[in-house]
């Protein structure tokens, strides 16, 4: 199977403006996501300026920006401000705050106001059910399930994602998202599960050039890499 045959939409996951704009211009990705950790890594210093710049550069594809607040009142205020920057903005609300308190009340309130939401840091089917139930009918929303991190615990994320697909389908305009992609193969896994969206970091997007590579040639290329590195080390046994 080739990428053009996939039904799942690939979103780029990062916070480097130059990389985001480059991916936008290539026309391959269907949207973008960011988070506080990626912004810290990218050295973002002014969040409002960052959001405005991105929306100016990418005005017609979905972009998810996350609230920074940990208390629900401030979360509401930040969500409304982020949403105001563009019709293509989705506001990321974590399923709980750092104290483990449910964000469902905030999600319900913001959804009633018609704000596009991306409920993030979701790990369980129960959390998916609560999030989807909280959405106002006919509003546009995303549920981001951290499939990669689920796999890190030794569990099969495909089972959770298949259930998530079914739950999200109960609310029109609600999409499910495979988050924390670890490798190119995850894109194909997400597709066969019927997932709507998968977020992919730029280092993994770069690996898409390997799709369909002849494995014998890839084997030889790997051996040549080892041989070159061995010569550079100058080791003898």
CSV table of C-alpha atoms in Angstrom, one decimal:
chain,number,residue,atom,x,y,z
A,1,UNK,CA,0.0,0.0,0.0
A,2,UNK,CA,1.1,3.5,-0.8
A,3,UNK,CA,0.4,6.7,1.1
A,4,UNK,CA,-2.1,7.9,-1.6
A,5,UNK,CA,-4.2,4.8,-0.8
A,6,UNK,CA,-4.6,5.7,2.8
A,7,UNK,CA,-7.8,7.1,4.2
A,8,UNK,CA,-6.3,8.4,7.4
A,9,UNK,CA,-5.3,12.1,7.4
A,10,UNK,CA,-1.7,12.8,8.4
A,11,UNK,CA,-1.2,15.9,10.6
A,12,UNK,CA,2.3,17.2,11.3
A,13,UNK,CA,3.2,17.4,15.0
A,14,UNK,CA,5.7,20.1,16.0
A,15,UNK,CA,6.3,23.7,16.9
A,16,UNK,CA,9.1,24.9,14.6
A,17,UNK,CA,7.4,27.5,12.4
A,18,UNK,CA,9.8,27.0,9.4
A,19,UNK,CA,9.1,23.2,9.4
A,20,UNK,CA,5.3,23.8,9.7
A,21,UNK,CA,5.3,26.2,6.8
A,22,UNK,CA,7.5,23.9,4.7
A,23,UNK,CA,5.1,21.0,5.3
A,24,UNK,CA,2.1,23.2,4.5
A,25,UNK,CA,3.7,24.2,1.2
A,26,UNK,CA,4.4,20.6,0.2
A,27,UNK,CA,0.7,20.0,0.4
A,28,UNK,CA,0.9,16.5,1.9
A,29,UNK,CA,-0.3,17.0,5.5
A,30,UNK,CA,-3.9,17.8,6.2
A,31,UNK,CA,-3.4,19.7,9.5
A,32,UNK,CA,-1.1,20.5,12.4
A,33,UNK,CA,-0.8,20.0,16.1
A,34,UNK,CA,1.4,21.5,18.8
A,35,UNK,CA,1.8,21.1,22.5
A,36,UNK,CA,3.7,22.8,25.4
A,37,UNK,CA,6.5,20.3,25.3
A,38,UNK,CA,7.1,20.8,21.6
A,39,UNK,CA,7.0,24.6,22.1
A,40,UNK,CA,9.6,24.4,24.9
A,41,UNK,CA,11.8,22.3,22.6
A,42,UNK,CA,11.4,24.8,19.8
A,43,UNK,CA,12.2,27.7,22.1
A,44,UNK,CA,8.9,29.5,21.7
A,45,UNK,CA,9.0,32.6,24.0
A,46,UNK,CA,5.7,34.4,23.1
A,47,UNK,CA,2.7,32.1,22.8
A,48,UNK,CA,0.3,34.7,21.4
A,49,UNK,CA,2.8,35.8,18.8
A,50,UNK,CA,3.5,32.2,17.9
A,51,UNK,CA,-0.2,31.4,17.4
A,52,UNK,CA,-0.8,34.5,15.3
A,53,UNK,CA,2.2,33.8,13.1
A,54,UNK,CA,1.1,30.2,12.5
A,55,UNK,CA,-2.5,31.1,11.7
A,56,UNK,CA,-1.3,33.8,9.3
A,57,UNK,CA,1.0,31.4,7.5
A,58,UNK,CA,-1.5,28.5,7.5
A,59,UNK,CA,-5.0,29.9,7.3
A,60,UNK,CA,-6.9,27.0,5.8
A,61,UNK,CA,-5.9,23.8,7.6
A,62,UNK,CA,-6.8,22.7,11.1
A,63,UNK,CA,-4.3,23.6,13.7
A,64,UNK,CA,-4.5,22.6,17.4
A,65,UNK,CA,-3.1,24.8,20.1
A,66,UNK,CA,-3.1,23.7,23.8
A,67,UNK,CA,-4.2,25.7,26.8
A,68,UNK,CA,-1.4,26.2,29.4
A,69,UNK,CA,-3.5,26.7,32.5
A,70,UNK,CA,-4.0,24.0,35.1
A,71,UNK,CA,-7.0,25.5,36.8
A,72,UNK,CA,-10.3,25.3,34.9
A,73,UNK,CA,-11.3,28.9,35.1
A,74,UNK,CA,-8.1,30.1,33.4
A,75,UNK,CA,-8.4,27.2,31.0
A,76,UNK,CA,-11.8,28.5,29.9
A,77,UNK,CA,-10.3,32.0,29.3
A,78,UNK,CA,-7.3,30.7,27.4
A,79,UNK,CA,-9.5,28.4,25.2
A,80,UNK,CA,-11.7,31.3,24.2
A,81,UNK,CA,-8.7,33.5,23.4
A,82,UNK,CA,-7.0,30.8,21.3
A,83,UNK,CA,-10.2,30.1,19.4
A,84,UNK,CA,-10.5,33.7,18.5
A,85,UNK,CA,-7.3,33.7,16.4
A,86,UNK,CA,-8.9,31.8,13.5
A,87,UNK,CA,-11.7,29.5,12.3
A,88,UNK,CA,-9.2,26.8,11.7
A,89,UNK,CA,-8.1,26.7,15.3
A,90,UNK,CA,-8.9,23.7,17.5
A,91,UNK,CA,-8.2,24.2,21.2
A,92,UNK,CA,-6.5,21.3,23.0
A,93,UNK,CA,-8.0,20.6,26.4
A,94,UNK,CA,-6.3,17.8,28.5
A,95,UNK,CA,-8.8,15.2,29.7
A,96,UNK,CA,-7.8,16.0,33.3
A,97,UNK,CA,-5.6,18.7,35.0
A,98,UNK,CA,-2.3,17.8,36.8
A,99,UNK,CA,-4.2,16.9,39.9
A,100,UNK,CA,-6.3,14.3,38.2
A,101,UNK,CA,-9.5,16.4,38.2
A,102,UNK,CA,-11.8,15.8,35.3
A,103,UNK,CA,-12.0,18.5,32.6
A,104,UNK,CA,-15.3,17.3,31.3
A,105,UNK,CA,-17.2,20.3,32.8
A,106,UNK,CA,-14.9,22.7,30.9
A,107,UNK,CA,-15.3,20.6,27.7
A,108,UNK,CA,-19.1,20.7,27.9
A,109,UNK,CA,-19.1,24.5,28.5
A,110,UNK,CA,-16.7,25.3,25.6
A,111,UNK,CA,-18.4,22.9,23.3
A,112,UNK,CA,-21.8,24.6,23.9
A,113,UNK,CA,-20.1,27.9,22.8
A,114,UNK,CA,-19.2,26.2,19.5
A,115,UNK,CA,-15.4,26.2,20.1
A,116,UNK,CA,-13.6,23.5,18.2
A,117,UNK,CA,-12.0,21.2,20.7
A,118,UNK,CA,-9.2,18.7,20.7
A,119,UNK,CA,-9.4,16.7,23.9
A,120,UNK,CA,-5.9,15.4,24.5
A,121,UNK,CA,-3.9,13.1,26.8
A,122,UNK,CA,-6.6,10.4,26.4
A,123,UNK,CA,-5.5,6.9,27.2
A,124,UNK,CA,-8.6,4.8,28.0
A,125,UNK,CA,-11.9,3.9,26.4
A,126,UNK,CA,-13.8,5.3,29.4
A,127,UNK,CA,-12.1,8.7,28.9
A,128,UNK,CA,-13.1,8.6,25.2
A,129,UNK,CA,-16.7,7.9,26.1
A,130,UNK,CA,-16.8,10.8,28.6
A,131,UNK,CA,-15.3,13.3,26.1
A,132,UNK,CA,-17.6,12.4,23.2
A,133,UNK,CA,-20.6,12.5,25.5
A,134,UNK,CA,-19.6,16.1,26.5
A,135,UNK,CA,-19.6,17.4,23.0
A,136,UNK,CA,-22.6,19.4,21.8
A,137,UNK,CA,-24.2,17.8,18.8
A,138,UNK,CA,-23.0,19.1,15.4
A,139,UNK,CA,-19.8,20.8,16.8
A,140,UNK,CA,-16.4,19.9,15.3
A,141,UNK,CA,-14.1,18.1,17.7
A,142,UNK,CA,-11.1,15.7,17.9
A,143,UNK,CA,-10.3,13.1,20.5
A,144,UNK,CA,-6.6,12.5,20.7
A,145,UNK,CA,-5.7,9.0,22.1
A,146,UNK,CA,-2.1,8.5,22.9
A,147,UNK,CA,-1.7,5.2,21.1
A,148,UNK,CA,2.1,5.3,21.1
A,149,UNK,CA,2.3,5.7,24.9
A,150,UNK,CA,-0.3,3.0,25.3
A,151,UNK,CA,2.0,0.7,23.3
A,152,UNK,CA,4.9,1.8,25.6
A,153,UNK,CA,3.1,0.0,28.4
A,154,UNK,CA,3.0,-3.3,26.5
A,155,UNK,CA,-0.6,-3.0,25.5
A,156,UNK,CA,-2.0,-3.2,22.0
A,157,UNK,CA,-3.2,0.3,21.0
A,158,UNK,CA,-5.1,-1.0,18.0
A,159,UNK,CA,-7.8,-2.5,20.3
A,160,UNK,CA,-8.3,0.9,22.0
A,161,UNK,CA,-8.3,2.8,18.7
A,162,UNK,CA,-10.9,0.5,17.1
A,163,UNK,CA,-13.2,1.1,20.1
A,164,UNK,CA,-12.5,4.8,19.9
A,165,UNK,CA,-13.5,4.9,16.2
A,166,UNK,CA,-16.9,3.4,17.1
A,167,UNK,CA,-17.5,5.8,19.9
A,168,UNK,CA,-16.5,8.9,18.0
A,169,UNK,CA,-18.8,7.9,15.1
A,170,UNK,CA,-21.8,8.4,17.4
A,171,UNK,CA,-21.3,12.1,17.3
A,172,UNK,CA,-21.3,13.8,13.9
A,173,UNK,CA,-18.2,15.8,13.1
A,174,UNK,CA,-16.2,14.2,15.9
A,175,UNK,CA,-12.9,12.7,14.7
A,176,UNK,CA,-10.5,10.3,16.5
A,177,UNK,CA,-6.8,10.9,16.4
A,178,UNK,CA,-3.9,8.5,16.9
A,179,UNK,CA,-1.3,10.5,18.9
A,180,UNK,CA,2.3,9.9,19.8
A,181,UNK,CA,3.3,8.1,16.6
A,182,UNK,CA,6.5,6.2,17.0
A,183,UNK,CA,7.3,4.9,13.5
A,184,UNK,CA,6.0,5.0,9.9
A,185,UNK,CA,4.2,1.7,10.3
A,186,UNK,CA,1.9,3.4,12.9
A,187,UNK,CA,0.4,5.3,10.0
A,188,UNK,CA,-0.7,2.1,8.4
A,189,UNK,CA,-1.9,0.7,11.7
A,190,UNK,CA,-4.1,3.8,12.2
A,191,UNK,CA,-5.5,3.5,8.7
A,192,UNK,CA,-6.5,-0.2,9.2
A,193,UNK,CA,-8.2,0.7,12.5
A,194,UNK,CA,-10.4,3.3,10.7
A,195,UNK,CA,-8.8,6.2,12.6
A,196,UNK,CA,-9.5,9.7,11.1
A,197,UNK,CA,-6.2,11.4,11.9
A,198,UNK,CA,-2.7,10.5,13.0
A,199,UNK,CA,-0.2,13.1,14.2
A,200,UNK,CA,3.4,12.5,12.9
A,201,UNK,CA,6.5,14.3,14.0
A,202,UNK,CA,8.9,15.7,11.4
A,203,UNK,CA,11.6,13.1,11.9
A,204,UNK,CA,9.1,10.4,11.1
A,205,UNK,CA,7.7,12.3,8.2
A,206,UNK,CA,11.2,12.4,6.7
A,207,UNK,CA,11.3,8.6,6.8
A,208,UNK,CA,8.4,8.4,4.4
A,209,UNK,CA,11.0,8.5,1.6
A,210,UNK,CA,11.8,4.9,2.7
A,211,UNK,CA,8.3,3.6,1.7
A,212,UNK,CA,8.5,0.7,-0.7
A,213,UNK,CA,12.3,0.4,-0.5
A,214,UNK,CA,13.8,-2.9,-1.7
A,215,UNK,CA,14.8,-4.7,1.5
A,216,UNK,CA,17.8,-6.3,0.0
A,217,UNK,CA,19.1,-2.9,-1.1
A,218,UNK,CA,18.3,-1.5,2.3
A,219,UNK,CA,20.2,-4.3,3.9
A,220,UNK,CA,23.3,-3.6,1.8
A,221,UNK,CA,23.1,0.1,2.6
A,222,UNK,CA,23.0,-0.7,6.3
A,223,UNK,CA,26.1,-2.9,6.1
A,224,UNK,CA,27.9,-0.2,4.1
A,225,UNK,CA,27.0,2.3,6.9
A,226,UNK,CA,28.4,0.0,9.5
A,227,UNK,CA,31.6,-0.6,7.5
A,228,UNK,CA,32.2,3.1,7.0
A,229,UNK,CA,31.7,3.8,10.7
A,230,UNK,CA,34.1,0.9,11.6
A,231,UNK,CA,36.8,2.4,9.4
A,232,UNK,CA,36.3,5.8,10.9
A,233,UNK,CA,36.7,4.4,14.4
A,234,UNK,CA,39.9,2.6,13.4
A,235,UNK,CA,39.3,-0.2,15.8
A,236,UNK,CA,41.1,-3.6,15.5
A,237,UNK,CA,40.3,-6.8,17.3
